[in-house]
C-alpha cells in the first residue's frame, strides 16, 4: 500500500551505464568514435535524472524517502495502521490482487 525508499536507493532496473548501452547500443555505434563518449555521458545524465529518487518521490511514485534510523519507526507505524484497515471482499472467485 506504500512504496518506501532509503535515501541511497536507486530506482531502476539497471545502472546508467548498462541501461544506455542496452537501449542505445546501435545508435552509439553509428556515431563517429570521437563523438561517442560525450553522447553516452549525456544519455547517462538523462537516465540519472529520470531515476532520481527525490524526483520520483515528488511525482508520487515513491510515497516516502525514509532515513535508515527512522525505518523501524516508520514501518511500525504503517503496520499498525494496516492492522485496523478492512478491505471489502472481492465478489469474484479469483480477484485481481495488487502487485
Tab-separated table of C-alpha atoms in Angstrom:
chain	number	residue	atom	x	y	z
A	1	UNK	CA	0.000	0.000	0.000
A	2	UNK	CA	3.036	2.245	0.187
A	3	UNK	CA	6.386	2.467	-1.507
A	4	UNK	CA	9.187	3.473	0.841
A	5	UNK	CA	12.792	4.054	-0.161
A	6	UNK	CA	16.027	4.580	1.687
A	7	UNK	CA	17.990	7.700	0.663
A	8	UNK	CA	20.624	5.521	-1.030
A	9	UNK	CA	18.090	3.606	-3.143
A	10	UNK	CA	18.369	3.523	-6.916
A	11	UNK	CA	15.028	3.034	-8.573
A	12	UNK	CA	15.795	1.422	-11.884
A	13	UNK	CA	16.259	-1.960	-13.455
A	14	UNK	CA	19.938	-1.296	-14.111
A	15	UNK	CA	22.536	1.406	-13.663
A	16	UNK	CA	23.020	4.274	-16.122
A	17	UNK	CA	25.923	2.695	-17.998
A	18	UNK	CA	24.197	-0.639	-18.589
A	19	UNK	CA	20.852	0.984	-19.434
A	20	UNK	CA	22.351	3.343	-22.007
A	21	UNK	CA	24.358	0.544	-23.622
A	22	UNK	CA	21.335	-1.763	-23.731
A	23	UNK	CA	18.944	0.768	-25.234
A	24	UNK	CA	21.203	2.907	-27.421
A	25	UNK	CA	23.952	0.473	-28.485
A	26	UNK	CA	23.192	0.673	-32.227
A	27	UNK	CA	22.868	4.456	-32.179
A	28	UNK	CA	26.164	4.765	-30.274
A	29	UNK	CA	27.915	2.540	-32.814
A	30	UNK	CA	26.648	4.694	-35.703
A	31	UNK	CA	28.359	7.801	-34.301
A	32	UNK	CA	31.957	8.697	-35.094
A	33	UNK	CA	34.357	7.411	-32.422
A	34	UNK	CA	35.189	10.939	-31.214
A	35	UNK	CA	31.527	11.825	-30.524
A	36	UNK	CA	30.598	8.645	-28.628
A	37	UNK	CA	31.869	9.493	-25.107
A	38	UNK	CA	30.035	12.839	-24.960
A	39	UNK	CA	26.830	11.299	-26.322
A	40	UNK	CA	26.974	8.407	-23.843
A	41	UNK	CA	27.635	10.808	-20.941
A	42	UNK	CA	24.632	12.931	-21.943
A	43	UNK	CA	22.362	9.883	-22.122
A	44	UNK	CA	23.620	8.612	-18.762
A	45	UNK	CA	22.946	12.011	-17.176
A	46	UNK	CA	19.399	11.986	-18.584
A	47	UNK	CA	18.872	8.480	-17.203
A	48	UNK	CA	20.125	9.530	-13.761
A	49	UNK	CA	17.616	12.401	-13.778
A	50	UNK	CA	14.798	10.019	-14.760
A	51	UNK	CA	15.502	7.658	-11.862
A	52	UNK	CA	16.360	10.343	-9.305
A	53	UNK	CA	14.861	9.231	-6.017
A	54	UNK	CA	13.604	12.643	-4.909
A	55	UNK	CA	12.083	13.432	-8.304
A	56	UNK	CA	10.215	10.115	-8.178
A	57	UNK	CA	9.028	10.965	-4.667
A	58	UNK	CA	7.789	14.362	-5.836
A	59	UNK	CA	5.943	12.627	-8.697
A	60	UNK	CA	4.349	10.338	-6.062
A	61	UNK	CA	5.944	7.193	-7.490
A	62	UNK	CA	7.558	6.750	-4.074
A	63	UNK	CA	5.471	7.575	-1.012
A	64	UNK	CA	8.333	8.419	1.328
A	65	UNK	CA	12.099	8.563	1.494
A	66	UNK	CA	12.962	7.259	4.953
A	67	UNK	CA	16.296	7.608	6.724
A	68	UNK	CA	17.700	4.265	7.923
A	69	UNK	CA	17.495	5.458	11.529
A	70	UNK	CA	13.737	6.100	11.100
A	71	UNK	CA	12.885	2.954	9.147
A	72	UNK	CA	11.805	0.776	12.091
A	73	UNK	CA	9.516	3.503	13.470
A	74	UNK	CA	8.061	4.209	10.010
A	75	UNK	CA	7.328	0.532	9.341
A	76	UNK	CA	5.808	0.003	12.802
A	77	UNK	CA	3.504	2.996	12.330
A	78	UNK	CA	2.412	1.830	8.888
A	79	UNK	CA	1.842	-1.765	10.015
A	80	UNK	CA	-0.241	-0.510	12.956
A	81	UNK	CA	-2.381	1.457	10.509
A	82	UNK	CA	-2.775	-1.521	8.176
A	83	UNK	CA	-3.760	-3.762	11.088
A	84	UNK	CA	-7.041	-1.888	11.532
A	85	UNK	CA	-7.713	-1.476	7.843
A	86	UNK	CA	-10.510	-3.556	6.370
A	87	UNK	CA	-10.713	-4.399	2.713
A	88	UNK	CA	-14.028	-5.372	1.166
A	89	UNK	CA	-14.230	-8.971	-0.023
A	90	UNK	CA	-13.804	-9.443	-3.747
A	91	UNK	CA	-17.060	-10.594	-5.312
A	92	UNK	CA	-15.327	-12.698	-7.950
A	93	UNK	CA	-13.893	-16.118	-7.283
A	94	UNK	CA	-10.400	-15.066	-8.380
A	95	UNK	CA	-9.998	-11.344	-7.823
A	96	UNK	CA	-7.087	-9.358	-9.184
A	97	UNK	CA	-4.523	-8.894	-6.441
A	98	UNK	CA	-2.369	-5.755	-6.267
A	99	UNK	CA	1.198	-6.324	-7.347
